[in-house]
Short mmCIF file of C-alpha atoms in Angstrom, two decimals:
data_model
loop_
_atom_site.label_atom_id
_atom_site.label_comp_id
_atom_site.label_asym_id
_atom_site.label_seq_id
_atom_site.Cartn_x
_atom_site.Cartn_y
_atom_site.Cartn_z
CA MET R 1240 -4.90 -24.81 -16.36
CA ASP R 1241 -5.81 -21.25 -17.97
CA ALA R 1242 -6.44 -18.09 -16.35
CA ILE R 1243 -9.96 -18.68 -17.15
CA GLN R 1244 -10.28 -21.96 -15.13
CA SER R 1245 -8.22 -20.97 -12.65
CA LEU R 1246 -10.65 -17.89 -11.79
CA GLY R 1247 -13.06 -20.53 -11.84
CA LEU R 1248 -11.38 -21.94 -9.08
CA GLY R 1249 -10.72 -19.17 -6.98
CA PHE R 1250 -14.47 -17.95 -7.01
CA SER R 1251 -15.27 -21.19 -5.57
CA VAL R 1252 -12.87 -20.32 -2.77
CA ALA R 1253 -14.01 -16.27 -2.81
CA LEU R 1254 -18.04 -17.31 -2.95
CA GLN R 1255 -17.56 -19.52 0.38
CA PRO R 1256 -19.43 -17.83 3.05
CA ALA R 1257 -16.65 -17.53 5.34
CA VAL R 1258 -14.29 -15.87 2.57
CA LEU R 1259 -17.51 -13.23 1.67
CA TRP R 1260 -17.63 -12.62 5.52
CA TYR R 1261 -13.95 -11.74 6.11
CA ALA R 1262 -14.24 -10.01 2.29
CA PHE R 1263 -16.94 -7.73 4.04
CA LEU R 1264 -15.37 -6.93 7.02
CA GLY R 1265 -11.85 -6.06 5.28
CA CYS R 1266 -13.94 -3.62 3.20
CA LEU R 1267 -15.67 -2.29 6.05
CA VAL R 1268 -13.19 -1.57 8.17
CA GLY R 1269 -10.50 -0.43 4.98
CA THR R 1270 -13.22 2.31 4.40
CA LEU R 1271 -13.46 3.34 7.91
CA VAL R 1272 -9.80 3.72 8.34
CA GLY R 1273 -9.66 5.75 4.91
CA VAL R 1274 -12.95 7.91 6.34
CA LEU R 1275 -10.91 8.64 9.43
CA PRO R 1276 -7.76 10.97 9.33
CA GLY R 1277 -4.66 10.47 10.63
CA ILE R 1278 -4.97 6.53 10.54
CA GLY R 1279 -4.44 5.30 7.09
CA PRO R 1280 -4.18 1.74 5.45
CA LEU R 1281 -0.23 1.53 6.85
CA ALA R 1282 -1.13 1.85 10.59
CA GLY R 1283 -4.97 0.09 10.15
CA ILE R 1284 -3.64 -3.10 8.33
CA SER R 1285 -0.54 -3.35 11.04
CA ILE R 1286 -2.88 -2.68 13.86
CA LEU R 1287 -5.39 -5.37 12.85
CA LEU R 1288 -2.57 -7.90 11.38
CA PRO R 1289 -2.70 -9.66 15.05
CA ILE R 1290 -6.07 -10.73 14.88
CA THR R 1291 -5.86 -12.91 11.53
CA PHE R 1292 -3.54 -15.26 12.94
CA GLY R 1293 -6.40 -17.22 14.12
CA LEU R 1294 -7.81 -17.57 10.80
CA ASN R 1295 -6.41 -19.81 7.60
CA ALA R 1296 -4.28 -17.82 5.39
CA THR R 1297 -6.96 -16.78 2.34
CA ASN R 1298 -9.03 -15.64 5.12
CA ALA R 1299 -6.75 -13.21 6.20
CA ILE R 1300 -5.13 -12.01 3.00
CA VAL R 1301 -8.46 -11.29 1.57
CA MET R 1302 -9.43 -9.38 4.75
CA LEU R 1303 -6.26 -7.84 4.94
CA ALA R 1304 -6.49 -6.52 1.12
CA GLY R 1305 -9.67 -5.60 1.85
CA ILE R 1306 -8.48 -3.15 4.20
CA TYR R 1307 -6.01 -1.71 2.00
CA TYR R 1308 -8.23 -1.24 -1.30
CA GLY R 1309 -11.36 -0.32 0.95
CA SER R 1310 -9.39 2.63 2.14
CA GLN R 1311 -8.47 4.25 -1.10
CA TYR R 1312 -12.14 4.58 -1.62
CA GLY R 1313 -13.06 5.96 2.21
CA GLY R 1314 -10.24 8.56 1.98
CA SER R 1315 -12.44 10.47 -0.75
CA THR R 1316 -15.42 10.94 1.68
CA THR R 1317 -13.21 13.15 4.27
CA SER R 1318 -11.37 14.82 1.06
CA ILE R 1319 -14.95 15.55 -0.13
CA LEU R 1320 -16.70 16.10 2.43
CA LEU R 1321 -14.30 18.01 5.20
CA ARG R 1322 -11.22 19.02 2.94
CA ILE R 1323 -8.93 16.53 5.10
CA PRO R 1324 -7.70 13.63 3.21
CA GLY R 1325 -8.70 10.17 4.87
CA GLU R 1326 -5.22 9.22 4.02
CA ALA R 1327 -2.19 10.18 1.91
CA SER R 1328 -3.60 9.19 -1.82
CA SER R 1329 -6.87 11.16 -1.28
CA VAL R 1330 -4.95 14.16 -1.04
CA MET R 1331 -5.82 15.73 -5.02
CA THR R 1332 -9.50 14.90 -4.26
CA CYS R 1333 -9.71 17.83 -1.66
CA ILE R 1334 -9.12 20.38 -4.31
CA ASP R 1335 -12.11 19.99 -6.42
CA GLY R 1336 -14.31 17.45 -4.44
CA ASN R 1337 -14.43 19.90 -1.78
CA ALA R 1338 -15.02 22.71 -4.18
CA MET R 1339 -18.02 20.51 -5.61
CA ALA R 1340 -19.25 19.76 -2.53
CA ARG R 1341 -19.76 23.38 -1.52
CA LYS R 1342 -21.22 24.00 -4.92
CA GLY R 1343 -24.20 21.77 -3.60
CA ARG R 1344 -22.59 18.83 -5.89
CA ALA R 1345 -21.23 16.91 -2.58
CA GLY R 1346 -23.04 13.93 -4.02
CA ALA R 1347 -22.16 13.56 -7.27
CA ALA R 1348 -18.65 14.06 -6.12
CA LEU R 1349 -18.61 11.39 -3.97
CA CYS R 1350 -20.78 9.14 -6.83
CA ILE R 1351 -18.22 9.75 -9.33
CA ALA R 1352 -15.16 9.18 -6.95
CA ALA R 1353 -16.84 5.41 -6.13
CA VAL R 1354 -17.46 4.61 -9.30
CA GLY R 1355 -14.20 5.81 -10.89
CA SER R 1356 -12.81 3.63 -7.93
CA TRP R 1357 -14.70 0.73 -8.91
CA ILE R 1358 -13.85 0.77 -12.85
CA ALA R 1359 -10.27 1.33 -11.68
CA GLY R 1360 -10.13 -1.78 -9.19
CA THR R 1361 -12.07 -3.88 -11.57
CA PHE R 1362 -9.78 -3.15 -14.61
CA GLY R 1363 -6.51 -3.73 -12.13
CA VAL R 1364 -7.59 -7.09 -11.08
CA ILE R 1365 -8.54 -7.86 -14.86
CA VAL R 1366 -5.39 -7.37 -15.55
CA LEU R 1367 -3.53 -8.88 -12.53
CA THR R 1368 -5.57 -12.18 -13.63
CA PHE R 1369 -4.17 -12.48 -16.83
CA ILE R 1370 -0.53 -11.04 -16.22
CA ALA R 1371 0.37 -12.71 -12.63
CA PRO R 1372 0.60 -16.10 -13.49
CA PRO R 1373 3.02 -15.74 -16.84
CA LEU R 1374 5.21 -13.29 -15.04
CA ALA R 1375 5.94 -16.16 -12.05
CA THR R 1376 6.49 -18.23 -14.69
CA ILE R 1377 9.11 -16.37 -16.02
CA ALA R 1378 10.55 -15.51 -12.18
CA LEU R 1379 10.64 -19.45 -11.23
CA ARG R 1380 13.56 -19.76 -14.02
CA PHE R 1381 15.60 -17.32 -11.42
CA GLY R 1382 18.50 -18.36 -9.85
CA PRO R 1383 20.05 -17.38 -6.58
CA PRO R 1384 21.73 -14.59 -8.70
CA GLU R 1385 19.27 -13.25 -10.36
CA TYR R 1386 16.66 -13.35 -7.15
CA THR R 1387 19.67 -11.32 -5.37
CA ALA R 1388 19.93 -8.72 -8.24
CA LEU R 1389 15.91 -8.08 -8.23
CA LEU R 1390 15.68 -7.50 -4.76
CA VAL R 1391 18.44 -4.86 -5.21
CA LEU R 1392 16.66 -3.36 -8.22
CA GLY R 1393 13.69 -3.24 -6.36
CA LEU R 1394 15.54 -1.60 -3.22
CA ILE R 1395 17.01 0.82 -5.80
CA PHE R 1396 13.92 1.54 -7.16
CA LEU R 1397 12.32 2.51 -3.89
CA ALA R 1398 14.70 4.54 -3.24
CA TYR R 1399 14.15 6.71 -6.17
CA MET R 1400 10.81 6.95 -5.81
CA SER R 1401 10.67 7.62 -2.18
CA THR R 1402 9.06 10.95 -1.35
CA THR R 1403 12.39 11.29 1.11
CA SER R 1404 15.70 12.10 -0.17
CA LEU R 1405 18.10 8.70 -1.81
CA THR R 1406 20.36 9.16 1.20
CA ARG R 1407 17.48 8.78 3.97
CA THR R 1408 15.76 5.85 2.17
CA LEU R 1409 19.15 3.84 1.75
CA ILE R 1410 19.72 4.41 5.64
CA MET R 1411 16.17 3.17 6.56
CA ALA R 1412 16.61 0.31 4.18
CA ALA R 1413 19.98 -0.52 5.46
CA PHE R 1414 18.74 -0.22 9.25
CA GLY R 1415 15.69 -2.57 8.15
CA LEU R 1416 18.21 -5.42 6.50
CA LEU R 1417 20.55 -4.77 9.57
CA LEU R 1418 17.68 -5.60 11.78
CA GLY R 1419 16.32 -8.86 9.86
CA CYS R 1420 20.33 -10.38 10.37
CA ILE R 1421 19.16 -10.72 14.19
CA GLY R 1422 18.20 -14.55 15.33
CA ILE R 1423 19.83 -17.67 14.48
CA ASP R 1424 21.75 -18.10 11.41
CA PRO R 1425 20.02 -19.92 8.78
CA LEU R 1426 23.24 -21.47 7.20
CA SER R 1427 25.89 -21.96 10.59
CA GLY R 1428 23.05 -21.99 13.42
CA HIS R 1429 24.79 -19.75 15.32
CA PHE R 1430 22.78 -16.69 17.62
CA ARG R 1431 23.47 -13.49 16.00
CA TYR R 1432 22.69 -10.17 17.61
CA SER R 1433 20.27 -11.39 20.16
CA PHE R 1434 22.05 -10.03 23.13
CA ASP R 1435 21.17 -13.31 25.09
CA ILE R 1436 17.77 -12.71 24.80
CA ALA R 1437 16.37 -16.25 24.10
CA GLU R 1438 12.88 -14.60 22.13
CA LEU R 1439 15.32 -13.12 19.74
CA GLY R 1440 16.35 -16.33 18.19
CA ASP R 1441 13.87 -16.37 15.74
CA GLY R 1442 14.60 -12.84 14.78
CA ILE R 1443 12.40 -9.60 15.54
CA GLY R 1444 8.77 -10.02 14.12
CA ILE R 1445 7.32 -8.04 11.51
CA VAL R 1446 4.19 -7.54 13.96
CA PRO R 1447 5.60 -5.83 16.65
CA VAL R 1448 7.97 -3.49 14.32
CA ALA R 1449 4.64 -2.93 11.65
CA VAL R 1450 2.41 -1.97 14.45
CA GLY R 1451 5.20 -0.32 16.70
CA LEU R 1452 6.18 2.01 13.81
CA PHE R 1453 2.48 2.19 11.71
CA GLY R 1454 0.39 2.23 14.69
CA LEU R 1455 1.80 3.41 17.82
CA GLY R 1456 4.52 5.97 15.69
CA GLU R 1457 1.33 7.46 13.94
CA ILE R 1458 -1.39 8.02 16.64
CA LEU R 1459 1.93 9.66 18.96
CA SER R 1460 2.39 11.98 15.79
CA THR R 1461 -1.02 12.97 15.25
CA PRO R 1462 -2.48 14.05 18.53
CA SER R 1463 -2.43 17.71 16.57
CA HIS R 1464 -4.11 16.82 13.47
CA GLN R 1465 -7.81 17.03 15.05
CA VAL R 1466 -10.86 17.22 12.25
CA THR R 1467 -11.79 20.84 12.88
CA GLY R 1468 -13.63 22.00 10.07
CA GLU R 1469 -17.28 22.07 8.91
CA VAL R 1470 -18.34 18.42 7.91
CA ILE R 1471 -20.73 19.06 4.63
CA ARG R 1472 -23.32 16.40 4.58
CA PRO R 1473 -24.91 15.28 1.48
CA LYS R 1474 -28.36 14.17 0.73
CA LEU R 1475 -29.15 10.66 -0.96
CA ARG R 1476 -31.38 12.06 -3.45
CA GLU R 1477 -28.62 14.33 -4.47
CA LEU R 1478 -25.95 11.33 -5.10
CA TRP R 1479 -26.72 10.78 -8.77
CA PRO R 1480 -24.36 13.47 -11.01
CA ASN R 1481 -26.08 14.38 -13.75
CA ARG R 1482 -25.50 13.88 -17.52
CA GLN R 1483 -22.67 16.37 -18.21
CA GLU R 1484 -20.66 15.66 -15.12
CA TRP R 1485 -20.87 11.82 -16.21
CA ARG R 1486 -19.43 13.16 -19.97
CA ASP R 1487 -16.87 15.09 -17.99
CA SER R 1488 -15.67 12.00 -15.96
CA GLY R 1489 -15.30 9.73 -18.71
CA TRP R 1490 -12.01 10.01 -20.01
CA PRO R 1491 -10.43 11.29 -16.89
CA ILE R 1492 -11.44 8.00 -15.21
CA ALA R 1493 -9.94 6.04 -18.39
CA ARG R 1494 -6.58 7.81 -18.32
CA GLY R 1495 -6.23 7.57 -14.39
CA THR R 1496 -7.13 3.75 -14.71
CA VAL R 1497 -4.59 2.95 -17.35
CA MET R 1498 -1.81 5.59 -15.95
CA GLY R 1499 -2.57 4.32 -11.85
CA PHE R 1500 -1.88 0.51 -12.83
CA LEU R 1501 0.92 1.10 -14.65
CA ILE R 1502 2.88 3.41 -11.84
CA GLY R 1503 0.93 0.47 -9.26
CA ILE R 1504 3.73 -1.84 -10.68
CA ILE R 1505 6.81 0.10 -9.80
CA PRO R 1506 8.06 0.19 -6.22
CA GLY R 1507 7.71 3.66 -4.19
CA SER R 1508 4.55 5.47 -2.95
CA ALA R 1509 2.74 4.32 -6.47
CA HIS R 1510 -0.83 5.28 -5.02
CA ILE R 1511 0.30 8.71 -4.06
CA ILE R 1512 2.06 9.70 -6.87
CA SER R 1513 -0.22 8.29 -9.48
CA SER R 1514 -3.16 10.88 -8.05
CA PHE R 1515 -0.60 13.90 -8.39
CA LEU R 1516 0.36 12.98 -11.86
CA SER R 1517 -3.13 11.93 -12.70
CA TYR R 1518 -4.02 15.79 -11.29
CA ALA R 1519 -1.29 17.20 -13.29
CA VAL R 1520 -2.49 15.66 -16.95
CA GLU R 1521 -6.09 16.08 -16.54
CA LYS R 1522 -5.01 20.17 -15.73
CA LYS R 1523 -2.67 20.09 -18.89
CA ILE R 1524 -4.85 18.60 -21.46
CA SER R 1525 -8.32 20.36 -19.97
CA LYS R 1526 -9.61 22.67 -22.77
CA HIS R 1527 -10.51 24.72 -19.26
CA PRO R 1528 -7.64 24.10 -16.94
CA GLU R 1529 -9.00 27.74 -15.04
CA GLU R 1530 -12.27 25.41 -13.37
CA PHE R 1531 -9.50 23.23 -11.39
CA GLY R 1532 -9.55 24.07 -7.92
CA GLN R 1533 -12.89 25.10 -8.20
CA GLY R 1534 -14.88 22.15 -8.75
CA ALA R 1535 -13.45 20.35 -12.07
CA VAL R 1536 -14.99 17.09 -12.23
CA ALA R 1537 -11.95 15.56 -13.88
CA GLY R 1538 -9.96 16.79 -10.70
CA VAL R 1539 -12.00 14.05 -8.55
CA ALA R 1540 -12.37 11.20 -11.54
CA GLY R 1541 -8.58 11.10 -12.77
CA PRO R 1542 -7.25 10.83 -9.04
CA GLU R 1543 -9.37 8.54 -7.47
CA SER R 1544 -9.50 6.08 -10.19
CA ALA R 1545 -5.20 6.18 -10.50
CA ASN R 1546 -4.75 5.52 -6.40
CA ASN R 1547 -7.32 2.92 -6.55
CA ALA R 1548 -5.67 0.97 -10.05
CA ALA R 1549 -2.09 2.03 -8.20
CA SER R 1550 -3.40 -0.55 -5.09
CA THR R 1551 -4.40 -3.07 -7.19
CA GLY R 1552 -1.09 -3.15 -9.86
CA ALA R 1553 0.97 -3.18 -6.60
CA PHE R 1554 -0.10 -6.90 -6.03
CA VAL R 1555 1.67 -8.13 -9.57
CA PRO R 1556 5.20 -7.81 -8.11
CA MET R 1557 4.33 -8.99 -4.57
CA LEU R 1558 1.95 -11.76 -6.01
CA ALA R 1559 4.17 -13.19 -8.62
CA LEU R 1560 8.20 -12.17 -7.97
CA GLY R 1561 7.73 -11.80 -4.09
CA ILE R 1562 8.82 -7.92 -4.37
CA PRO R 1563 7.43 -5.85 -1.93
CA THR R 1564 6.45 -2.17 -3.91
CA GLY R 1565 5.56 -0.38 -0.35
CA PRO R 1566 5.43 -0.98 3.12
CA VAL R 1567 1.69 -1.96 2.77
CA THR R 1568 2.54 -4.69 0.78
CA ALA R 1569 5.36 -5.74 2.54
CA VAL R 1570 2.86 -6.25 5.60
CA LEU R 1571 0.51 -8.36 3.50
CA MET R 1572 3.52 -10.46 2.33
CA ALA R 1573 4.74 -11.15 6.21
CA ALA R 1574 0.91 -12.11 6.79
CA LEU R 1575 1.17 -14.47 4.24
CA MET R 1576 4.74 -15.83 5.18
CA VAL R 1577 3.51 -16.09 9.23
CA HIS R 1578 0.55 -18.41 7.81
CA GLY R 1579 2.97 -20.78 6.01
CA VAL R 1580 2.70 -19.67 2.08
CA PRO R 1581 5.31 -18.01 0.64
CA PRO R 1582 4.67 -15.25 -1.22
CA GLY R 1583 6.31 -15.18 -5.02
CA PRO R 1584 6.90 -17.41 -8.09
CA SER R 1585 5.66 -20.46 -6.56
CA LEU R 1586 2.38 -19.38 -5.19
CA VAL R 1587 0.49 -19.80 -8.31
CA ASN R 1588 1.52 -23.21 -8.60
CA ASP R 1589 2.09 -24.68 -4.48
CA HIS R 1590 -1.09 -22.40 -3.35
CA PRO R 1591 -3.69 -21.96 -6.03
CA GLU R 1592 -6.58 -22.01 -3.98
CA VAL R 1593 -4.92 -19.22 -1.93
CA PHE R 1594 -3.77 -17.47 -4.81
CA TRP R 1595 -6.81 -17.48 -7.14
CA GLY R 1596 -9.50 -17.39 -4.23
CA PHE R 1597 -7.77 -13.59 -3.14
CA VAL R 1598 -7.87 -12.52 -6.67
CA ALA R 1599 -11.28 -13.48 -7.23
CA SER R 1600 -12.21 -12.20 -3.85
CA MET R 1601 -10.92 -8.70 -5.41
CA TYR R 1602 -13.63 -8.70 -7.76
CA VAL R 1603 -16.21 -9.35 -4.95
CA GLY R 1604 -14.71 -7.06 -2.89
CA ASN R 1605 -15.10 -4.36 -5.27
CA VAL R 1606 -18.26 -4.83 -6.00
CA MET R 1607 -19.38 -4.61 -1.94
CA LEU R 1608 -16.98 -1.34 -1.61
CA LEU R 1609 -19.54 0.53 -4.07
CA ALA R 1610 -22.37 -0.71 -2.50
CA LEU R 1611 -20.69 0.57 1.10
CA ASN R 1612 -19.59 3.63 0.16
CA LEU R 1613 -22.70 5.57 -1.39
CA PRO R 1614 -25.74 4.26 0.88
CA LEU R 1615 -23.66 4.44 4.02
CA VAL R 1616 -22.22 7.89 3.66
CA GLY R 1617 -24.58 9.57 6.24
CA ILE R 1618 -22.72 7.19 9.28
CA PHE R 1619 -19.59 8.12 7.84
CA VAL R 1620 -20.55 11.49 8.11
CA HIS R 1621 -20.96 11.15 11.93
CA LEU R 1622 -17.93 9.20 12.63
CA LEU R 1623 -16.05 11.88 11.44
CA ARG R 1624 -17.65 14.07 14.66
CA ILE R 1625 -16.09 11.05 17.26
CA PRO R 1626 -13.32 12.93 19.31
CA TYR R 1627 -9.78 11.77 18.57
CA GLY R 1628 -9.43 11.56 22.33
CA TYR R 1629 -12.23 8.52 22.62
CA LEU R 1630 -10.47 6.77 19.98
CA TYR R 1631 -6.92 6.60 20.48
CA PRO R 1632 -6.40 5.06 23.89
CA LEU R 1633 -9.04 2.17 22.24
CA ILE R 1634 -6.23 1.80 19.25
CA ILE R 1635 -3.51 1.61 21.82
CA MET R 1636 -4.95 -0.79 23.79
CA PHE R 1637 -5.85 -2.85 20.99
CA CYS R 1638 -2.09 -2.72 19.70
CA ILE R 1639 -0.76 -4.33 22.80
CA ILE R 1640 -3.05 -7.00 23.18
CA GLY R 1641 -2.76 -7.88 19.48
CA VAL R 1642 0.97 -7.91 19.61
CA TYR R 1643 0.98 -10.17 22.95
CA GLU R 1644 -1.59 -12.12 21.71
CA VAL R 1645 0.37 -13.42 18.56
CA SER R 1646 3.37 -15.43 20.84
CA HIS R 1647 2.59 -14.44 24.17
CA SER R 1648 5.85 -12.54 23.95
CA ILE R 1649 5.93 -9.53 26.92
CA VAL R 1650 9.44 -8.96 24.40
CA ASP R 1651 7.31 -8.46 21.39
CA VAL R 1652 5.64 -6.03 23.40
CA TRP R 1653 8.69 -4.02 24.26
CA ILE R 1654 9.70 -3.93 20.64
CA MET R 1655 6.27 -2.70 19.78
CA LEU R 1656 6.64 -0.06 22.17
CA ILE R 1657 10.13 1.30 21.16
CA MET R 1658 9.54 1.06 17.78
CA GLY R 1659 6.35 3.11 18.23
CA VAL R 1660 8.80 5.85 19.39
CA VAL R 1661 11.12 4.84 17.06
CA GLY R 1662 8.59 5.88 14.46
CA TYR R 1663 7.53 9.50 15.95
CA LEU R 1664 11.12 10.02 16.02
CA LEU R 1665 11.59 9.13 12.09
CA LYS R 1666 8.47 11.14 11.39
CA LYS R 1667 9.68 14.07 13.43
CA PHE R 1668 12.92 14.29 11.57
CA SER R 1669 11.54 13.72 8.38
CA PHE R 1670 12.58 9.91 7.55
CA ASP R 1671 10.23 7.47 6.18
CA PRO R 1672 9.75 4.64 8.04
CA ALA R 1673 8.50 2.28 5.21
CA PRO R 1674 11.79 1.01 3.74
CA LEU R 1675 13.13 0.03 7.10
CA VAL R 1676 9.77 -2.32 7.11
CA LEU R 1677 10.59 -3.29 3.52
CA GLY R 1678 14.50 -4.14 4.50
CA LEU R 1679 13.46 -6.44 7.49
CA VAL R 1680 10.56 -8.05 5.26
CA ILE R 1681 13.18 -9.23 2.55
CA ALA R 1682 16.17 -9.36 4.64
CA PRO R 1683 15.62 -12.98 5.35
CA ILE R 1684 15.30 -13.76 1.07
CA PHE R 1685 17.97 -11.44 -0.09
CA GLU R 1686 20.62 -12.80 3.13
CA MET R 1687 19.76 -16.57 1.63
CA SER R 1688 19.68 -15.27 -2.19
CA LEU R 1689 23.06 -13.33 -1.72
CA ARG R 1690 25.00 -16.49 0.27
CA GLN R 1691 23.78 -18.89 -2.16
CA SER R 1692 25.03 -17.16 -4.95
CA LEU R 1693 28.35 -16.52 -3.53
CA ILE R 1694 28.51 -20.33 -2.55
CA MET R 1695 27.84 -20.97 -6.25
CA SER R 1696 30.93 -19.06 -7.43
CA ASP R 1697 33.14 -19.88 -4.75
CA GLY R 1698 33.03 -16.35 -3.27
CA ASN R 1699 33.41 -14.42 -6.90
CA TRP R 1700 31.15 -11.20 -6.71
CA LEU R 1701 31.33 -11.25 -10.31
CA ILE R 1702 28.27 -14.19 -10.80
CA PHE R 1703 26.05 -11.05 -10.01
CA LEU R 1704 27.70 -9.40 -13.37
CA SER R 1705 28.31 -12.71 -15.68
CA ARG R 1706 25.03 -14.06 -16.10
CA PRO R 1707 22.89 -12.18 -18.49
CA ILE R 1708 19.48 -11.39 -16.79
CA ALA R 1709 21.18 -10.50 -13.19
CA GLY R 1710 23.44 -8.45 -14.95
CA THR R 1711 20.91 -6.80 -16.70
CA LEU R 1712 19.11 -6.26 -13.40
CA MET R 1713 22.26 -4.82 -11.77
CA ALA R 1714 23.07 -2.50 -14.63
CA ALA R 1715 19.37 -1.41 -14.44
CA ALA R 1716 20.18 -0.70 -10.77
CA ALA R 1717 23.49 0.97 -11.22
CA VAL R 1718 21.73 3.49 -13.88
CA LEU R 1719 18.68 4.18 -11.35
CA LEU R 1720 21.83 4.99 -8.63
CA ALA R 1721 23.64 7.23 -10.73
CA MET R 1722 20.84 9.24 -11.92
CA SER R 1723 19.71 9.64 -8.06
CA LEU R 1724 23.35 10.98 -7.35
CA LEU R 1725 23.54 12.98 -10.44
CA SER R 1726 20.12 15.08 -9.55
CA MET R 1727 21.34 15.09 -5.87
CA ALA R 1728 24.89 16.36 -7.08
CA SER R 1729 23.13 19.27 -9.48
CA LYS R 1730 20.87 20.00 -6.12
CA ARG R 1731 17.96 20.14 -8.58
CA ARG R 1732 14.53 20.22 -7.20
CA ASP R 1733 12.80 16.73 -6.69
CA TRP R 1734 10.23 16.15 -9.67
CA ARG R 1735 7.66 15.62 -7.23
CA ALA R 1736 8.00 18.70 -5.82
CA GLN R 1737 8.13 20.07 -8.76
CA MET R 1738 4.86 18.14 -9.79
CA ALA R 1739 2.84 19.47 -6.15
CA GLU R 1740 4.13 23.05 -7.15
CA GLU R 1741 2.24 22.69 -11.09
CA VAL R 1742 -0.76 21.40 -9.41
CA LYS R 1743 -1.10 24.11 -6.85
CA GLU R 1744 -0.81 26.70 -9.81
#
């Protein structure tokens, strides 16, 4: 069955009323999550993850993914109207988007951001349709040593691309892998690190950890981030850009789309990095760089397209290889596993209705978001005026009820509360909690692959170097690690900080 025929199967699933409803719900909630500063897609998905356990796998992943790429759309609204990024990837849109709004072009900025996001998102899904299945076929030939090497490379790549230091990222990833070892040993059946708590026999669940770290932890650390600025309210009749604004946004959208998708495939905070990089490129090649910061259309079109393309590109390694490129895809992977659908190379063949239904729903979801974001912008403006003092107690109550409902375990609630405090402390001391969740999610896969490899070789670690593919992946990981260590040794400034400074100039 080729990709076009398979996509037909996907649309037969995605256009079912129930799937359409959950796609719409995910896009709407994602837009709201993006609009409200301080929540973000990761916290939104983590908080809502427990309520998907009553759904089937297709409906659950369609809704959660809708929250993810919907938040990329919604984040631009707050950036343009309030100069506060609704989520991290919209930081660059604040600069010229808000400047356009102050010139009376708020509607045009919102429209260009929405159309650019739609083009980028749709392009990303088209590429995903055609490259994910062949990539999965190649990955099916991997044995345990190749898979172990691939996971090691993914972790090192994540550390290299992380916005925090290499040491801190690796510490967090190692902590996550350690947490993933709690519970019954999959080979011997012995209890490990469970402290005689029977509920820990199945290990620490991803849900209480993700909800605690990203939901509760985010709320504990953001009371001071109150919305205080003036909210610019655009008029519906001013939404359509003029001819010159369309001309100025065409190539930035095209460049941001391609660049964002390619960066999205790489592990790390791709949607954030892609928007920074797109802004820097547009400013560098512009004939009028002095206009950036004063309301340049390219400063909105490029970054908004790039972050949406990157969020779609992140699904390629997740669906085809079972490798999460960031915390959001890690939580989405966990959601699939909870529903008995293992992500990775076998997903396309073993669960075609889930894979192709999910891919087709993204085509539908991008159209929904384009239709949602522009007409409802007035409602979103009113949402920005809701005091956070009313929102946060409701979210905390929702976190506790949601986590308890998953397994009716009070231990999970305590784990969530502890992880909430841990998440707050990690943010306070500039540790990124995302690698911790990644480590926890991949720990069972990594442990099984590693132990199977060593059983195959009678304990000889050279098996990871003697096989061509595994050896190549390990060599790539070693090169990346060496580059990071050399950078630390020479005390050079981080390239992301350099790029951010260039953008500010």
